[in-house]
PDB file of C-alpha atoms in Angstrom:
ATOM      1  CA  MET A  26     235.417  19.090 149.247  1.00 90.00           C
ATOM      2  CA  ILE A  27     234.863  21.678 151.995  1.00 92.00           C
ATOM      3  CA  ILE A  28     233.958  20.449 155.481  1.00 92.00           C
ATOM      4  CA  ASP A  29     232.043  23.025 157.528  1.00 91.00           C
ATOM      5  CA  LYS A  30     230.966  20.882 160.496  1.00 92.00           C
ATOM      6  CA  VAL A  31     231.700  17.649 162.310  1.00 93.00           C
ATOM      7  CA  VAL A  32     229.057  15.047 161.397  1.00 94.00           C
ATOM      8  CA  THR A  33     229.372  12.849 164.482  1.00 95.00           C
ATOM      9  CA  HIS A  34     231.974  10.915 166.461  1.00 96.00           C
ATOM     10  CA  ILE A  35     233.123   7.432 165.456  1.00 95.00           C
ATOM     11  CA  ASP A  36     232.266   6.116 168.956  1.00 95.00           C
ATOM     12  CA  SER A  37     228.599   7.053 168.464  1.00 95.00           C
ATOM     13  CA  LEU A  38     228.318   4.745 165.437  1.00 94.00           C
ATOM     14  CA  SER A  39     227.462   1.078 165.863  1.00 94.00           C
ATOM     15  CA  GLU A  40     230.016  -1.533 164.896  1.00 93.00           C
ATOM     16  CA  GLU A  41     227.768  -2.485 161.971  1.00 93.00           C
ATOM     17  CA  GLU A  42     227.666   1.142 160.768  1.00 92.00           C
ATOM     18  CA  ARG A  43     231.480   1.306 160.872  1.00 92.00           C
ATOM     19  CA  LYS A  44     232.087  -2.055 159.216  1.00 92.00           C
ATOM     20  CA  SER A  45     229.661  -1.343 156.358  1.00 94.00           C
ATOM     21  CA  ARG A  46     231.604   1.769 155.293  1.00 95.00           C
ATOM     22  CA  HIS A  47     235.024   2.420 153.795  1.00 95.00           C
ATOM     23  CA  ILE A  48     237.015   4.488 156.319  1.00 96.00           C
ATOM     24  CA  GLU A  49     239.510   7.148 155.277  1.00 96.00           C
ATOM     25  CA  LYS A  50     241.636   8.878 157.901  1.00 97.00           C
ATOM     26  CA  VAL A  51     242.877  12.435 158.164  1.00 97.00           C
ATOM     27  CA  PHE A  52     246.072  12.363 160.227  1.00 96.00           C
ATOM     28  CA  LEU A  53     246.595  15.501 162.345  1.00 94.00           C
ATOM     29  CA  GLN A  54     249.154  16.633 164.877  1.00 91.00           C
ATOM     30  CA  SER A  55     247.513  17.509 168.206  1.00 88.00           C
ATOM     31  CA  ASP A  56     248.328  21.192 167.592  1.00 86.00           C
ATOM     32  CA  ASP A  57     246.170  21.126 164.437  1.00 91.00           C
ATOM     33  CA  LEU A  58     243.054  20.131 166.387  1.00 90.00           C
ATOM     34  CA  VAL A  59     242.472  23.757 167.399  1.00 88.00           C
ATOM     35  CA  LYS A  60     242.671  25.152 163.858  1.00 89.00           C
ATOM     36  CA  ARG A  61     239.256  26.130 162.538  1.00 87.00           C
ATOM     37  CA  ILE A  62     240.468  26.512 158.937  1.00 91.00           C
ATOM     38  CA  GLN A  63     242.982  24.157 157.328  1.00 94.00           C
ATOM     39  CA  ARG A  64     243.709  22.068 154.253  1.00 96.00           C
ATOM     40  CA  VAL A  65     244.224  18.345 154.797  1.00 96.00           C
ATOM     41  CA  VAL A  66     244.694  15.156 152.776  1.00 96.00           C
ATOM     42  CA  THR A  67     243.215  11.757 153.681  1.00 96.00           C
ATOM     43  CA  ASP A  68     245.300   8.600 153.781  1.00 96.00           C
ATOM     44  CA  HIS A  69     243.801   7.831 150.346  1.00 95.00           C
ATOM     45  CA  GLY A  70     244.946  11.131 148.820  1.00 94.00           C
ATOM     46  CA  LYS A  71     241.621  12.985 148.893  1.00 95.00           C
ATOM     47  CA  GLU A  72     242.092  16.725 149.510  1.00 96.00           C
ATOM     48  CA  LEU A  73     239.722  18.439 151.937  1.00 95.00           C
ATOM     49  CA  GLY A  74     239.310  21.950 153.157  1.00 95.00           C
ATOM     50  CA  ILE A  75     238.171  22.254 156.744  1.00 94.00           C
ATOM     51  CA  SER A  76     236.386  25.512 157.437  1.00 93.00           C
ATOM     52  CA  LEU A  77     234.348  25.005 160.582  1.00 89.00           C
ATOM     53  CA  ALA A  78     231.470  27.464 160.842  1.00 80.00           C
ATOM     54  CA  HIS A  79     231.592  27.460 164.638  1.00 78.00           C
ATOM     55  CA  ALA A  80     234.699  27.514 166.793  1.00 75.00           C
ATOM     56  CA  LYS A  81     235.004  23.862 167.759  1.00 80.00           C
ATOM     57  CA  GLU A  82     238.126  21.942 168.578  1.00 87.00           C
ATOM     58  CA  LEU A  83     238.478  18.731 166.650  1.00 91.00           C
ATOM     59  CA  VAL A  84     239.048  15.536 168.611  1.00 90.00           C
ATOM     60  CA  HIS A  85     240.364  12.104 167.747  1.00 92.00           C
ATOM     61  CA  GLY A  86     237.510  10.147 166.163  1.00 94.00           C
ATOM     62  CA  ASP A  87     235.511  13.083 164.817  1.00 95.00           C
ATOM     63  CA  VAL A  88     233.717  12.136 161.596  1.00 96.00           C
ATOM     64  CA  LEU A  89     234.116  14.869 158.978  1.00 96.00           C
ATOM     65  CA  TYR A  90     232.122  13.155 156.240  1.00 95.00           C
ATOM     66  CA  MET A  91     229.720  10.227 156.129  1.00 95.00           C
ATOM     67  CA  ASP A  92     227.520   8.714 153.449  1.00 94.00           C
ATOM     68  CA  ASP A  93     226.136   5.205 152.897  1.00 92.00           C
ATOM     69  CA  HIS A  94     229.517   3.938 151.672  1.00 95.00           C
ATOM     70  CA  SER A  95     232.277   5.878 153.392  1.00 95.00           C
ATOM     71  CA  LEU A  96     233.530   7.823 156.405  1.00 95.00           C
ATOM     72  CA  ILE A  97     236.322  10.368 156.795  1.00 97.00           C
ATOM     73  CA  VAL A  98     237.627  10.358 160.362  1.00 97.00           C
ATOM     74  CA  ILE A  99     240.155  12.452 162.318  1.00 95.00           C
ATOM     75  CA  HIS A 100     243.094  10.420 163.595  1.00 95.00           C
ATOM     76  CA  VAL A 101     245.544  12.164 165.947  1.00 92.00           C
ATOM     77  CA  LEU A 102     249.229  11.362 165.506  1.00 93.00           C
ATOM     78  CA  PRO A 103     251.236  10.417 168.598  1.00 93.00           C
ATOM     79  CA  ASP A 104     253.085  13.157 170.527  1.00 90.00           C
ATOM     80  CA  GLU A 105     256.133  12.874 172.735  1.00 94.00           C
ATOM     81  CA  LEU A 106     254.626  13.084 176.232  1.00 94.00           C
ATOM     82  CA  LEU A 107     255.660  12.921 179.819  1.00 95.00           C
ATOM     83  CA  VAL A 108     253.288  10.604 181.668  1.00 95.00           C
ATOM     84  CA  ILE A 109     253.255  11.363 185.384  1.00 95.00           C
ATOM     85  CA  TYR A 110     251.990   8.867 187.978  1.00 95.00           C
ATOM     86  CA  PRO A 111     251.435  10.753 191.262  1.00 92.00           C
ATOM     87  CA  ARG A 112     251.079   8.368 194.202  1.00 92.00           C
ATOM     88  CA  THR A 113     249.098  10.640 196.516  1.00 91.00           C
ATOM     89  CA  ILE A 114     246.798  13.644 196.277  1.00 90.00           C
ATOM     90  CA  LYS A 115     249.541  15.736 197.950  1.00 91.00           C
ATOM     91  CA  GLU A 116     252.033  14.673 195.312  1.00 90.00           C
ATOM     92  CA  MET A 117     249.481  15.499 192.589  1.00 88.00           C
ATOM     93  CA  GLY A 118     248.998  18.971 194.081  1.00 88.00           C
ATOM     94  CA  GLU A 119     252.735  19.608 194.221  1.00 88.00           C
ATOM     95  CA  VAL A 120     253.217  18.468 190.615  1.00 89.00           C
ATOM     96  CA  ALA A 121     250.228  20.524 189.413  1.00 86.00           C
ATOM     97  CA  HIS A 122     251.536  23.616 191.225  1.00 87.00           C
ATOM     98  CA  SER A 123     255.007  23.184 189.731  1.00 84.00           C
ATOM     99  CA  LEU A 124     253.628  22.704 186.209  1.00 84.00           C
ATOM    100  CA  GLY A 125     251.255  25.643 186.650  1.00 81.00           C
ATOM    101  CA  ASN A 126     254.182  27.887 187.535  1.00 79.00           C
ATOM    102  CA  ARG A 127     255.701  26.888 184.190  1.00 81.00           C
ATOM    103  CA  HIS A 128     252.375  27.522 182.389  1.00 81.00           C
ATOM    104  CA  LEU A 129     252.522  23.953 181.085  1.00 82.00           C
ATOM    105  CA  PRO A 130     249.075  22.585 180.157  1.00 83.00           C
ATOM    106  CA  ALA A 131     248.180  19.100 181.367  1.00 86.00           C
ATOM    107  CA  GLN A 132     245.576  16.472 180.601  1.00 86.00           C
ATOM    108  CA  PHE A 133     244.363  13.651 182.793  1.00 88.00           C
ATOM    109  CA  GLU A 134     243.542  10.032 181.959  1.00 87.00           C
ATOM    110  CA  GLY A 135     242.457   8.065 184.973  1.00 87.00           C
ATOM    111  CA  GLU A 136     245.288   8.287 187.506  1.00 87.00           C
ATOM    112  CA  LYS A 137     247.808   9.589 184.946  1.00 90.00           C
ATOM    113  CA  MET A 138     248.766  13.176 184.238  1.00 91.00           C
ATOM    114  CA  LEU A 139     249.916  13.927 180.667  1.00 92.00           C
ATOM    115  CA  VAL A 140     252.090  16.873 179.610  1.00 91.00           C
ATOM    116  CA  GLN A 141     253.998  17.585 176.433  1.00 90.00           C
ATOM    117  CA  TYR A 142     257.561  16.359 176.784  1.00 92.00           C
ATOM    118  CA  ASP A 143     260.030  18.812 178.296  1.00 91.00           C
ATOM    119  CA  TYR A 144     263.416  17.537 179.451  1.00 92.00           C
ATOM    120  CA  LEU A 145     263.598  20.152 182.226  1.00 91.00           C
ATOM    121  CA  VAL A 146     260.284  18.991 183.680  1.00 91.00           C
ATOM    122  CA  GLU A 147     261.433  15.369 183.389  1.00 94.00           C
ATOM    123  CA  GLU A 148     264.641  16.221 185.301  1.00 93.00           C
ATOM    124  CA  LEU A 149     262.650  18.070 187.991  1.00 90.00           C
ATOM    125  CA  LEU A 150     260.256  15.147 188.461  1.00 92.00           C
ATOM    126  CA  GLN A 151     263.112  12.633 188.627  1.00 93.00           C
ATOM    127  CA  LYS A 152     264.972  14.825 191.155  1.00 93.00           C
ATOM    128  CA  ASP A 153     261.816  14.948 193.304  1.00 90.00           C
ATOM    129  CA  GLY A 154     261.283  11.170 192.980  1.00 93.00           C
ATOM    130  CA  ILE A 155     257.936  11.509 191.160  1.00 93.00           C
ATOM    131  CA  PRO A 156     257.226   8.452 188.985  1.00 95.00           C
ATOM    132  CA  CYS A 157     257.088   9.440 185.326  1.00 95.00           C
ATOM    133  CA  SER A 158     257.931   8.081 181.896  1.00 95.00           C
ATOM    134  CA  ARG A 159     258.540   9.485 178.450  1.00 96.00           C
ATOM    135  CA  GLU A 160     256.031   7.979 176.028  1.00 95.00           C
ATOM    136  CA  LYS A 161     254.900   8.493 172.474  1.00 94.00           C
ATOM    137  CA  MET A 162     251.113   8.467 172.439  1.00 89.00           C
ATOM    138  CA  ALA A 163     248.139  10.178 170.849  1.00 86.00           C
ATOM    139  CA  VAL A 164     245.993  12.512 172.904  1.00 83.00           C
ATOM    140  CA  ARG A 165     242.274  12.815 172.247  1.00 76.00           C
ATOM    141  CA  LYS A 166     242.297  16.607 172.322  1.00 77.00           C
ATOM    142  CA  ALA A 167     244.796  19.427 171.909  1.00 79.00           C
ATOM    143  CA  PHE A 168     246.831  20.804 174.783  1.00 78.00           C
ATOM    144  CA  ARG A 169     245.401  24.282 175.426  1.00 67.00           C
ATOM    145  CA  HIS A 170     247.506  27.059 176.836  1.00 57.00           C
ATOM    146  CA  VAL A 171     245.417  29.161 179.176  1.00 53.00           C
ATOM    147  CA  ASP A 172     245.206  32.845 178.320  1.00 50.00           C
ATOM    148  CA  HIS A 173     246.093  34.783 181.434  1.00 47.00           C
ATOM    149  CA  ARG A 174     247.759  37.876 182.872  1.00 51.00           C
ATOM    150  CA  HIS A 175     249.880  38.140 185.995  1.00 49.00           C
TER     151      HIS A 175
END
């Protein structure tokens, strides 16, 4: 089966719509969310080709296929992350500046800042007394490196 577009997102379906269908999952690393063309296998062994017609990043919960009986849904595997808990806006600015100098992409969830794990960044944050923890968790979207020139 070739998938050329995302049907919907699992969160936009009612609980009844989800419960009435068999759900298969496609497990992806966060890096794979940006790939427009790839071959994947569901947790039930069904092979799929993903060939998205339009450049769209996949996100956790995207529904690739849906009929009256089943759904095929993207499920992002956990990454090793550094979760940073800045206490003030000044501290957030200093952390963001430091990470920007390293060209390290970040994501934000509420008051938390998420970056892919890097032991040097962890050491820097600990040295500066910035609260952080190393956690294994799934991100909803891929970390994007910004294209830039100095």
